[in-house]
Backbone as numpy.savetxt, mean C-alpha at the origin, in Angstrom:
# Nx Ny Nz CAx CAy CAz Cx Cy Cz
-14.24 -17.59 -22.01 -14.99 -16.38 -22.36 -15.52 -15.72 -21.09
-15.27 -14.43 -20.91 -15.71 -13.72 -19.72 -17.18 -13.35 -19.86
-17.96 -13.62 -18.81 -19.38 -13.30 -18.85 -19.58 -11.78 -18.78
-20.78 -11.34 -19.15 -21.08 -9.91 -19.16 -20.94 -9.27 -17.79
-21.42 -9.96 -16.75 -21.36 -9.41 -15.39 -19.92 -9.24 -14.92
-19.09 -10.22 -15.22 -17.67 -10.14 -14.82 -16.96 -9.06 -15.61
-17.28 -8.94 -16.88 -16.67 -7.90 -17.72 -16.99 -6.51 -17.17
-18.22 -6.30 -16.72 -18.62 -5.02 -16.13 -17.81 -4.74 -14.87
-17.62 -5.77 -14.05 -16.86 -5.59 -12.81 -15.39 -5.29 -13.09
-14.85 -5.94 -14.10 -13.46 -5.67 -14.47 -13.29 -4.24 -14.95
-14.22 -3.78 -15.77 -14.14 -2.40 -16.26 -14.24 -1.41 -15.11
-15.04 -1.75 -14.11 -15.15 -0.86 -12.94 -13.83 -0.80 -12.18
-13.15 -1.95 -12.05 -11.84 -2.00 -11.39 -10.83 -1.19 -12.19
-10.81 -1.38 -13.52 -9.85 -0.66 -14.36 -10.08 0.85 -14.32
-11.34 1.26 -14.22 -11.67 2.68 -14.28 -11.64 3.39 -12.94
-11.50 2.65 -11.85 -11.50 3.24 -10.51 -10.12 3.82 -10.21
-10.02 5.15 -10.21 -8.74 5.83 -9.96 -8.67 6.45 -8.57
-9.70 6.21 -7.76 -9.74 6.81 -6.42 -9.49 5.80 -5.31
-10.02 4.60 -5.46 -9.87 3.58 -4.41 -8.43 3.10 -4.34
-7.99 2.74 -3.13 -6.65 2.21 -2.94 -6.55 0.77 -3.44
-5.32 0.28 -3.52 -5.08 -1.07 -4.04 -5.75 -2.14 -3.17
-5.74 -1.94 -1.86 -6.32 -2.94 -0.95 -7.81 -3.10 -1.20
-8.50 -1.99 -1.44 -9.94 -2.03 -1.70 -10.21 -2.71 -3.04
-9.44 -2.35 -4.05 -9.61 -2.96 -5.38 -9.26 -4.45 -5.35
-8.32 -4.81 -4.47 -7.92 -6.22 -4.38 -9.08 -7.09 -3.92
-9.90 -6.58 -3.03 -11.06 -7.34 -2.56 -12.00 -7.65 -3.72
-12.23 -6.66 -4.57 -13.09 -6.87 -5.74 -12.43 -7.85 -6.72
-11.12 -7.73 -6.84 -10.38 -8.57 -7.77 -10.46 -10.04 -7.37
-10.32 -10.33 -6.09 -10.41 -11.72 -5.63 -11.81 -12.29 -5.90
-12.82 -11.48 -5.71 -14.19 -11.92 -5.97 -14.37 -12.30 -7.44
-13.79 -11.48 -8.32 -13.85 -11.76 -9.75 -13.11 -13.06 -10.08
-11.93 -13.23 -9.49 -11.13 -14.44 -9.75 -11.86 -15.69 -9.29
-12.52 -15.62 -8.15 -13.25 -16.78 -7.65 -14.41 -17.15 -8.57
-15.13 -16.14 -9.05 -16.24 -16.41 -9.97 -15.75 -16.99 -11.29
-14.62 -16.48 -11.76 -14.07 -16.98 -13.01 -13.54 -18.41 -12.87
-13.01 -18.74 -11.70 -12.52 -20.09 -11.47 -13.66 -21.10 -11.59
-14.84 -20.69 -11.14 -16.02 -21.55 -11.22 -16.51 -21.65 -12.67
-16.49 -20.53 -13.38 -17.01 -20.49 -14.75 -16.08 -21.11 -15.79
-14.78 -21.08 -15.52 -13.81 -21.55 -16.52 -13.98 -23.03 -16.84
-13.84 -23.37 -18.09 -14.00 -24.75 -18.54 -12.77 -25.59 -18.23
-11.62 -24.93 -18.13 -10.38 -25.66 -17.86 -9.39 -24.76 -17.12
-8.41 -25.39 -16.54 -7.34 -24.65 -15.86 -6.56 -23.82 -16.87
-6.33 -24.38 -18.05 -5.59 -23.66 -19.09 -6.32 -22.37 -19.48
-7.63 -22.45 -19.62 -8.43 -21.26 -19.97 -8.32 -20.20 -18.87
-8.37 -20.63 -17.63 -8.30 -19.69 -16.52 -6.92 -19.04 -16.45
-5.87 -19.81 -16.62 -4.52 -19.26 -16.56 -4.30 -18.25 -17.70
-4.90 -18.50 -18.84 -4.80 -17.55 -19.94 -5.47 -16.23 -19.57
-6.62 -16.34 -18.90 -7.30 -15.13 -18.45 -6.45 -14.39 -17.42
-5.83 -15.10 -16.48 -5.00 -14.48 -15.45 -3.84 -13.72 -16.08
-3.23 -14.31 -17.12 -2.14 -13.62 -17.81 -2.60 -12.33 -18.45
-3.78 -12.36 -19.09 -4.34 -11.15 -19.69 -4.70 -10.12 -18.63
-5.20 -10.60 -17.49 -5.59 -9.71 -16.41 -4.38 -8.93 -15.88
-3.28 -9.62 -15.71 -2.07 -8.95 -15.22 -1.62 -7.86 -16.19
-1.69 -8.15 -17.49 -1.31 -7.16 -18.51 -2.25 -5.95 -18.47
-3.54 -6.21 -18.30 -4.53 -5.12 -18.23 -4.30 -4.26 -16.99
-3.98 -4.88 -15.87 -3.73 -4.12 -14.64 -2.50 -3.22 -14.79
-1.49 -3.70 -15.50 -0.31 -2.88 -15.75 -0.67 -1.67 -16.60
-1.61 -1.85 -17.52 -2.00 -0.76 -18.40 -2.90 0.25 -17.69
-3.88 -0.23 -16.95 -4.85 0.68 -16.33 -4.40 1.19 -14.95
-3.63 0.40 -14.22 -3.16 0.79 -12.89 -1.66 0.50 -12.77
-0.82 1.17 -13.56 0.61 0.85 -13.59 1.34 1.04 -12.27
0.81 1.88 -11.38 1.48 2.13 -10.11 0.92 1.30 -8.96
-0.15 0.58 -9.18 -0.72 -0.26 -8.12 -0.10 -1.66 -8.22
1.17 -1.74 -7.81 1.92 -2.98 -7.92 1.30 -4.10 -7.08
0.61 -3.73 -6.02 -0.01 -4.74 -5.16 -0.98 -5.61 -5.95
-1.79 -5.00 -6.80 -2.74 -5.75 -7.60 -2.02 -6.70 -8.56
-0.98 -6.20 -9.20 -0.22 -7.03 -10.14 0.44 -8.19 -9.40
0.99 -7.91 -8.21 1.64 -8.96 -7.42 0.64 -10.05 -7.01
-0.53 -9.64 -6.55 -1.51 -10.62 -6.08 -1.96 -11.54 -7.21
-2.15 -10.97 -8.39 -2.52 -11.79 -9.55 -1.39 -12.76 -9.90
-0.15 -12.29 -9.78 0.99 -13.16 -10.06 1.09 -14.28 -9.03
0.80 -13.98 -7.75 0.84 -15.02 -6.72 -0.20 -16.10 -7.01
-1.37 -15.67 -7.46 -2.43 -16.62 -7.84 -1.95 -17.49 -9.00
-1.35 -16.86 -10.00 -0.87 -17.61 -11.17 0.16 -18.66 -10.77
1.13 -18.25 -9.94 2.18 -19.18 -9.53 1.61 -20.33 -8.70
0.68 -20.01 -7.81 0.08 -21.04 -6.97 -0.73 -22.02 -7.79
-1.34 -21.54 -8.87 -2.19 -22.39 -9.70 -1.39 -23.33 -10.59
-0.09 -23.14 -10.66 0.72 -24.03 -11.48 0.71 -25.44 -10.91
0.36 -25.54 -9.61 0.22 -26.85 -8.98 -1.26 -27.28 -9.04
-1.50 -28.55 -8.99 -2.86 -29.03 -8.88 -3.66 -28.95 -10.17
-4.92 -29.41 -10.10 -5.79 -29.40 -11.27 -6.93 -28.40 -11.09
-7.89 -28.43 -12.01 -8.98 -27.45 -11.99 -9.80 -27.50 -10.70
-9.95 -28.69 -10.14 -10.78 -28.84 -8.94 -10.20 -28.09 -7.74
-8.88 -27.76 -7.79 -8.23 -27.09 -6.67 -8.10 -25.58 -6.88
-8.54 -25.08 -8.03 -8.32 -23.66 -8.35 -8.98 -22.73 -7.35
-10.25 -22.98 -7.05 -10.98 -22.10 -6.15 -10.35 -22.08 -4.76
-9.96 -23.25 -4.27 -9.32 -23.35 -2.95 -7.99 -22.59 -2.95
-7.24 -22.70 -4.02 -5.94 -22.01 -4.13 -6.11 -20.50 -4.11
-7.07 -19.99 -4.86 -7.33 -18.55 -4.88 -7.70 -18.07 -3.48
-8.52 -18.84 -2.79 -8.94 -18.45 -1.45 -7.79 -18.47 -0.45
-6.81 -19.36 -0.68 -5.62 -19.37 0.18 -4.81 -18.09 0.01
-4.65 -17.66 -1.24 -3.94 -16.40 -1.50 -4.70 -15.24 -0.87
-6.01 -15.24 -1.03 -6.83 -14.17 -0.46 -6.74 -14.15 1.06
-6.76 -15.32 1.67 -6.68 -15.39 3.14 -5.35 -14.85 3.63
-4.27 -15.22 2.94 -2.97 -14.71 3.36 -2.92 -13.19 3.23
-3.49 -12.68 2.15 -3.52 -11.23 1.94 -4.29 -10.53 3.07
-5.44 -11.07 3.44 -6.24 -10.45 4.50 -5.56 -10.55 5.86
-4.88 -11.67 6.11 -4.21 -11.84 7.40 -2.93 -11.01 7.51
-2.37 -10.63 6.36 -1.09 -9.92 6.36 -1.19 -8.57 7.06
-2.27 -7.81 6.80 -2.39 -6.49 7.41 -2.55 -6.60 8.92
-3.20 -7.67 9.39 -3.32 -7.87 10.83 -1.95 -8.17 11.45
-1.13 -8.92 10.73 0.21 -9.21 11.22 1.07 -7.95 11.25
0.91 -7.08 10.26 1.62 -5.80 10.27 1.23 -5.02 11.52
-0.06 -5.01 11.85 -0.54 -4.30 13.03 0.06 -4.88 14.31
0.15 -6.20 14.37 0.75 -6.84 15.54 2.22 -6.45 15.68
2.93 -6.41 14.57 4.35 -6.03 14.60 4.54 -4.56 14.93
3.58 -3.71 14.56 3.64 -2.30 14.93 3.55 -2.17 16.45
2.68 -2.93 17.07 2.56 -2.89 18.53 3.82 -3.42 19.19
4.41 -4.46 18.61 5.68 -4.99 19.12 6.76 -3.93 19.05
6.78 -3.18 17.94 7.78 -2.12 17.80 7.61 -1.05 18.88
6.39 -0.67 19.18 6.13 0.31 20.25 6.63 -0.22 21.59
6.39 -1.50 21.84 6.84 -2.10 23.11 8.36 -2.13 23.19
9.00 -2.55 22.11 10.46 -2.67 22.11 11.15 -1.32 22.26
10.47 -0.25 21.84 11.04 1.09 21.95 10.47 1.88 23.14
9.78 1.15 24.03 9.28 1.72 25.29 8.36 2.93 25.09
7.52 2.88 24.05 6.53 3.93 23.84 5.24 3.54 24.56
4.96 4.21 25.67 3.71 3.96 26.40 2.57 4.74 25.77
2.84 5.99 25.40 1.88 6.84 24.70 2.61 7.60 23.62
2.05 7.64 22.43 2.71 8.33 21.32 1.74 9.23 20.57
2.27 10.30 20.03 1.52 11.13 19.09 2.09 10.85 17.71
1.21 10.76 16.73 1.60 10.28 15.40 1.12 11.23 14.31
1.95 11.39 13.29 1.55 12.09 12.08 1.48 11.09 10.95
0.46 11.22 10.11 0.33 10.38 8.93 -0.27 11.21 7.81
-0.44 10.63 6.65 -0.98 11.40 5.52 -1.81 10.49 4.64
-2.67 11.12 3.85 -3.53 10.44 2.91 -4.41 9.43 3.64
-4.86 8.40 2.92 -5.72 7.38 3.50 -5.13 6.02 3.21
-4.69 5.34 4.24 -4.11 4.01 4.11 -4.88 3.05 5.02
-5.43 1.98 4.42 -6.11 0.98 5.22 -5.16 0.29 6.18
-3.91 0.10 5.75 -2.91 -0.54 6.61 -2.61 0.33 7.83
-2.44 1.62 7.61 -2.17 2.54 8.73 -3.37 2.58 9.67
-4.56 2.64 9.11 -5.77 2.69 9.93 -5.87 1.46 10.83
-5.59 0.31 10.26 -5.65 -0.93 11.05 -4.60 -0.92 12.16
-3.39 -0.47 11.84 -2.31 -0.45 12.85 -2.64 0.51 13.99
-3.14 1.69 13.65 -3.48 2.65 14.69 -4.63 2.12 15.56
-5.59 1.48 14.94 -6.72 0.92 15.68 -6.25 -0.19 16.61
-5.31 -0.98 16.13 -4.78 -2.10 16.93 -4.04 -1.60 18.17
-3.38 -0.44 18.03 -2.59 0.12 19.14 -3.27 1.35 19.75
-4.58 1.38 19.68 -5.35 2.57 20.05 -5.05 3.10 21.45
-4.93 2.21 22.43 -4.72 2.67 23.80 -3.32 3.23 24.02
-2.46 3.14 23.00 -1.08 3.66 23.12 -0.92 4.98 22.38
-1.97 5.45 21.73 -1.86 6.64 20.88 -2.65 7.80 21.48
-1.95 8.89 21.76 -2.58 10.05 22.40 -3.32 10.92 21.39
-2.74 11.12 20.24 -3.38 11.95 19.20 -2.78 11.62 17.83
-3.56 11.91 16.80 -3.11 11.65 15.42 -3.31 12.92 14.60
-2.25 13.35 13.92 -2.32 14.47 12.98 -2.35 13.88 11.57
-3.37 14.23 10.80 -3.51 13.68 9.45 -3.37 14.81 8.43
-2.36 14.72 7.57 -2.21 15.69 6.49 -3.22 15.38 5.39
-3.80 16.41 4.80 -4.91 16.24 3.87 -4.50 15.58 2.55
-3.26 15.75 2.14 -2.77 15.17 0.88 -3.51 15.71 -0.33
-3.39 17.00 -0.55 -3.95 17.62 -1.74 -3.17 17.15 -2.97
-3.79 17.06 -4.15 -5.08 17.68 -4.49 -6.31 16.81 -4.24
-6.13 15.51 -4.01 -7.29 14.64 -3.85 -7.85 14.62 -2.43
-7.01 15.06 -1.48 -7.45 15.20 -0.08 -7.99 13.90 0.52
-7.30 12.80 0.27 -7.70 11.52 0.86 -7.58 11.53 2.38
-6.75 12.44 2.90 -6.59 12.53 4.35 -7.89 12.89 5.07
-8.80 13.57 4.38 -10.09 13.91 4.98 -10.86 12.65 5.38
-10.85 11.66 4.50 -11.54 10.40 4.78 -10.85 9.64 5.90
-9.52 9.68 5.92 -8.76 9.02 6.98 -9.11 9.63 8.33
-9.18 10.94 8.38 -9.50 11.63 9.63 -10.90 11.26 10.11
-11.85 11.19 9.19 -13.22 10.82 9.57 -13.28 9.41 10.16
-12.55 8.50 9.54 -12.56 7.12 10.05 -11.91 7.03 11.42
-10.86 7.80 11.65 -10.21 7.81 12.97 -11.13 8.42 14.03
-11.85 9.47 13.66 -12.82 10.07 14.58 -13.91 9.06 14.93
-14.35 8.29 13.95 -15.37 7.27 14.20 -14.88 6.24 15.22
-13.57 6.04 15.27 -13.00 5.09 16.22 -12.54 5.77 17.51
-12.97 7.02 17.69 -12.77 7.76 18.94 -11.32 8.18 19.20
-10.54 8.35 18.13 -9.21 8.93 18.29 -9.33 10.44 18.43
-8.34 11.06 19.06 -8.23 12.51 19.05 -7.47 12.86 17.78
-8.14 13.56 16.86 -7.59 13.75 15.51 -7.52 15.23 15.15
-6.42 15.59 14.49 -6.28 16.92 13.91 -6.06 16.75 12.40
-6.94 17.33 11.60 -6.78 17.33 10.15 -6.00 18.58 9.77
-4.86 18.39 9.09 -3.91 19.48 8.88 -3.69 19.73 7.39
-3.64 21.01 6.99 -3.28 21.28 5.60 -1.81 20.90 5.38
-1.47 20.61 4.14 -0.15 20.07 3.84 1.00 21.03 4.16
0.69 22.32 4.30 1.74 23.31 4.57 2.09 23.38 6.06
1.38 22.60 6.88 1.65 22.61 8.32 2.67 21.58 8.75
3.41 21.03 7.78 4.32 19.92 8.08 5.35 20.26 9.16
6.04 21.38 9.02 7.09 21.72 9.98 6.51 21.89 11.39
5.38 22.56 11.50 4.75 22.79 12.80 4.35 21.47 13.45
3.67 20.61 12.68 3.18 19.35 13.24 4.32 18.40 13.59
5.30 18.28 12.70 6.37 17.32 12.91 7.29 17.72 14.06
7.22 18.95 14.45 7.97 19.39 15.63 7.28 18.94 16.92
5.98 18.58 16.81 5.20 18.22 17.99 5.07 16.72 18.22
5.06 15.93 17.12 4.74 14.50 17.26 5.97 13.66 17.60
5.70 12.42 18.00 6.79 11.49 18.32 7.29 10.76 17.09
6.39 10.48 16.16 6.80 9.68 15.00 5.88 9.92 13.81
6.37 9.54 12.63 5.60 9.61 11.39 5.37 8.19 10.90
4.13 7.88 10.60 3.76 6.55 10.12 3.06 6.69 8.78
3.50 5.91 7.81 2.90 6.00 6.47 2.70 4.61 5.89
1.69 4.49 5.06 1.55 3.29 4.25 2.40 3.47 3.00
2.19 2.65 2.00 2.94 2.79 0.75 2.22 2.04 -0.36
2.56 2.40 -1.58 2.03 1.69 -2.74 3.00 0.64 -3.24
4.28 0.79 -2.90 5.27 -0.23 -3.28 6.53 -0.01 -2.45
7.22 -1.12 -2.17 8.54 -1.08 -1.54 9.51 -1.74 -2.50
10.46 -0.97 -3.01 11.42 -1.49 -3.97 12.57 -2.16 -3.25
13.35 -2.96 -3.97 14.34 -3.81 -3.33 15.50 -3.04 -2.71
15.69 -1.77 -3.06 16.72 -0.97 -2.41 16.16 -0.18 -1.23
14.89 -0.42 -0.90 14.29 0.25 0.25 13.52 1.51 -0.08
13.66 2.05 -1.29 12.84 3.19 -1.69 11.38 2.77 -1.74
10.48 3.71 -1.48 9.06 3.37 -1.55 8.33 4.34 -2.47
7.25 3.86 -3.03 6.33 4.68 -3.81 5.14 4.98 -2.93
4.78 6.26 -2.84 3.61 6.63 -2.04 3.05 7.96 -2.54
1.98 8.40 -1.90 1.32 9.64 -2.29 2.28 10.83 -2.13
2.14 11.79 -3.01 2.97 13.00 -2.96 2.81 13.68 -1.61
3.91 14.17 -1.10 3.93 14.79 0.22 4.66 13.93 1.23
4.74 12.62 0.96 5.42 11.71 1.87 6.90 12.07 2.01
7.55 12.36 0.89 8.97 12.68 0.91 9.25 13.92 1.76
8.46 14.96 1.57 8.65 16.19 2.34 8.48 15.93 3.84
7.43 15.21 4.18 7.15 14.92 5.59 8.27 14.08 6.20
8.74 13.08 5.47 9.81 12.23 6.00 11.12 13.00 6.13
11.41 13.87 5.17 12.64 14.67 5.25 12.63 15.56 6.49
11.53 16.27 6.70 11.44 17.17 7.85 11.50 16.37 9.15
10.82 15.24 9.19 10.83 14.40 10.39 12.25 13.93 10.72
13.00 13.54 9.70 14.38 13.09 9.94 15.23 14.24 10.45
15.03 15.44 9.89 15.79 16.61 10.34 15.50 16.92 11.80
14.29 16.61 12.25 13.91 16.87 13.63 14.11 15.67 14.54
14.77 14.63 14.01 15.13 13.48 14.83 13.97 12.57 15.19
12.90 12.60 14.40 11.74 11.77 14.69 11.79 10.45 13.92
11.21 9.43 14.51 11.15 8.13 13.84 10.25 8.19 12.62
10.70 7.58 11.53 9.90 7.51 10.30 9.65 6.04 9.98
8.39 5.68 9.83 8.01 4.28 9.71 7.14 4.08 8.48
7.48 3.07 7.69 6.65 2.66 6.55 6.03 1.31 6.87
4.73 1.19 6.65 4.00 -0.05 6.88 3.66 -0.69 5.53
3.90 -1.98 5.41 3.57 -2.64 4.15 3.67 -4.15 4.26
2.74 -4.87 3.65 2.78 -6.33 3.71 3.49 -6.90 2.49
3.52 -8.23 2.42 4.28 -8.93 1.38 3.88 -8.53 -0.04
2.63 -8.14 -0.22 2.15 -7.83 -1.57 2.65 -6.49 -2.09
3.30 -5.69 -1.25 3.80 -4.38 -1.67 5.25 -4.44 -2.17
5.95 -5.55 -1.95 7.35 -5.62 -2.34 7.49 -5.83 -3.85
8.38 -5.06 -4.46 8.60 -5.11 -5.90 10.07 -5.45 -6.15
10.31 -6.43 -6.97 11.66 -6.92 -7.17 12.42 -6.13 -8.24
12.56 -4.85 -7.98 13.42 -4.00 -8.81 13.89 -2.85 -7.94
14.99 -2.21 -8.34 15.58 -1.16 -7.51 14.97 0.20 -7.74
14.43 0.44 -8.89 13.89 1.77 -9.17 12.72 1.63 -10.13
11.82 2.56 -10.05 10.68 2.55 -10.95 11.12 3.04 -12.34
10.65 2.38 -13.39 11.06 2.76 -14.74 10.48 4.12 -15.13
11.18 4.79 -16.02 10.77 6.13 -16.43 9.37 6.14 -17.07
8.99 5.03 -17.69 7.69 5.02 -18.35 6.54 5.17 -17.36
6.82 4.94 -16.07 5.78 5.10 -15.07 5.71 6.52 -14.53
6.75 7.33 -14.75 6.81 8.66 -14.15 5.60 9.51 -14.53
5.14 9.41 -15.78 4.03 10.24 -16.20 2.76 9.93 -15.43
2.69 8.72 -14.83 1.54 8.36 -14.02 1.54 9.07 -12.67
2.66 9.68 -12.30 2.76 10.35 -11.00 2.20 11.77 -11.05
1.84 12.26 -12.23 1.38 13.64 -12.38 0.03 13.71 -13.08
-0.69 14.77 -12.79 -1.90 15.08 -13.54 -1.75 16.50 -14.07
-1.83 16.66 -15.38 -1.65 17.97 -16.02 -2.98 18.43 -16.61
-3.34 19.67 -16.37 -4.59 20.19 -16.88 -4.52 21.68 -17.13
-5.69 22.31 -17.27 -5.75 23.75 -17.47 -6.88 24.32 -16.63
-6.66 25.53 -16.12 -7.67 26.22 -15.33 -7.61 27.70 -15.67
-8.63 28.20 -16.36 -8.65 29.61 -16.74 -7.48 30.04 -17.57
-7.03 29.16 -18.45 -5.90 29.49 -19.31 -4.54 29.20 -18.70
-4.54 28.80 -17.43 -3.28 28.48 -16.75 -3.10 26.97 -16.72
-1.92 26.51 -17.12 -1.66 25.07 -17.05 -1.43 24.68 -15.59
-2.03 23.55 -15.21 -1.90 23.08 -13.83 -1.11 21.77 -13.81
-0.37 21.59 -12.74 0.42 20.38 -12.54 0.19 19.87 -11.13
-0.45 18.73 -11.01 -0.69 18.11 -9.71 0.18 16.87 -9.59
1.04 16.84 -8.57 1.87 15.67 -8.31 1.05 14.73 -7.42
0.86 13.50 -7.85 0.00 12.55 -7.14 0.82 11.52 -6.37
1.86 10.98 -7.02 2.72 9.97 -6.39 4.17 10.44 -6.46
5.01 9.86 -5.58 6.43 10.18 -5.62 7.24 9.04 -4.99
8.54 9.05 -5.28 9.45 8.07 -4.71 10.08 8.67 -3.45
10.08 7.90 -2.36 10.72 8.31 -1.11 11.99 7.50 -0.95
13.12 8.17 -0.89 14.40 7.48 -0.75 14.48 6.75 0.59
15.13 5.59 0.56 15.28 4.78 1.78 16.05 5.51 2.87
16.87 6.50 2.50 17.68 7.18 3.52 16.83 8.01 4.48
15.57 8.25 4.12 14.68 9.00 5.01 13.74 8.09 5.80
13.90 6.78 5.63 13.01 5.82 6.28 13.76 5.08 7.38
13.23 5.12 8.59 13.89 4.48 9.71 13.54 3.01 9.85
12.26 2.69 9.66 11.80 1.31 9.89 10.77 0.92 8.84
10.80 -0.36 8.47 9.77 -0.95 7.63 9.10 -2.03 8.47
7.85 -1.83 8.78 7.13 -2.83 9.58 6.25 -3.63 8.62
6.55 -4.92 8.51 5.88 -5.78 7.55 5.25 -6.97 8.26
4.52 -7.77 7.52 3.95 -8.98 8.10 5.02 -10.03 8.38
6.18 -9.89 7.73 7.27 -10.85 7.93 8.22 -10.44 9.04
8.10 -9.22 9.54 8.98 -8.76 10.60 9.23 -7.27 10.53
10.11 -6.79 11.41 10.46 -5.37 11.49 11.87 -5.20 10.93
11.99 -4.37 9.90 13.27 -4.14 9.25 13.80 -2.78 9.67
15.04 -2.75 10.12 15.67 -1.51 10.56 16.62 -1.02 9.49
16.45 0.23 9.09 17.31 0.84 8.09 18.32 1.72 8.81
19.58 1.42 8.66 20.64 2.19 9.32 21.09 3.40 8.50
20.25 3.78 7.52 20.50 4.96 6.68 21.76 4.84 5.86
22.09 3.60 5.51 23.22 3.40 4.60 22.71 3.48 3.17
23.52 4.04 2.29 23.10 4.10 0.89 23.10 2.69 0.32
22.17 2.44 -0.59 22.09 1.13 -1.20 21.58 0.06 -0.25
20.88 0.46 0.80 20.36 -0.50 1.78 19.46 -1.54 1.12
19.80 -2.81 1.24 18.99 -3.88 0.65 18.07 -4.44 1.72
16.76 -4.39 1.47 15.85 -4.88 2.49 14.97 -6.03 2.02
14.99 -6.33 0.74 14.02 -7.28 0.23 14.37 -8.71 0.65
13.36 -9.51 0.89 13.55 -10.91 1.24 13.80 -11.73 -0.02
14.15 -12.99 0.19 14.13 -13.93 -0.91 12.68 -14.04 -1.34
12.36 -13.55 -2.54 10.96 -13.46 -2.94 10.26 -14.81 -3.01
10.96 -15.84 -3.44 10.34 -17.16 -3.55 9.90 -17.68 -2.18
10.63 -17.30 -1.14 10.27 -17.71 0.22 9.20 -16.79 0.78
9.34 -15.49 0.54 8.40 -14.54 1.10 7.01 -14.71 0.55
6.90 -15.08 -0.72 5.60 -15.18 -1.37 5.04 -16.60 -1.35
5.75 -17.51 -0.69 5.28 -18.88 -0.63 4.01 -18.98 0.21
3.08 -19.80 -0.25 1.83 -19.97 0.48 1.93 -21.08 1.52
2.90 -21.96 1.36 2.96 -23.10 2.24 4.32 -23.18 2.92
């Protein structure tokens, strides 16, 4: 039985449509740890985890990272008894927290291998993974152009955080893509999911920016850790409606595109915690690891 305090926290996670998956994951791990302590048995806890995964699919169908992390916890808990549950959850959480740091380390390795002493970068929206990578390679970055990512304008927050870390930052409206991408060395983006054929799910605007960047011969880079990989080639149609927000304004129907699929053919590199993957722009490019090995905790 879920306590009142935990139920309130779960409802807050389900109802939060603004925070990214990484931020919600921190709250989710805290809930799981408290439930592991409160649960009377391992069987009771595993039943809750199964229900939690179903609820996350219903309330956050596009935040695959949350669903993956809950599944990793479930698989890890199949070993051991109740006394080991809390330790197991914390192991999954530790790997998740360390993964973004490893992505940042590999981003710096990529800059070194490609002889980039100083680079100018374009990015969009607000990605904790991108922020960490840029911070890690701060002395190698001359300036950062951040697209606002309307209609929610998450790029505004990204720009503020970069300014706080003393980067030279330009906040750009989304229509400035051609102008900006003609000036920068590379485009760096986070993602909400990486599918097994290399396509990624991310905030609307990513596809346009990557297309223009490729036309101008610029490097296009997607950053993502193990929890972003999804073992399917394409997103099902039932999720498409989650990519749009439809409303009305003064009698006019409005359509806001929030998420979109970016084809692998526009992505040059995938920098992950497991390594740097190079896409040679071949159709049907398979990039996914053996999932049982990639998601192993030990």
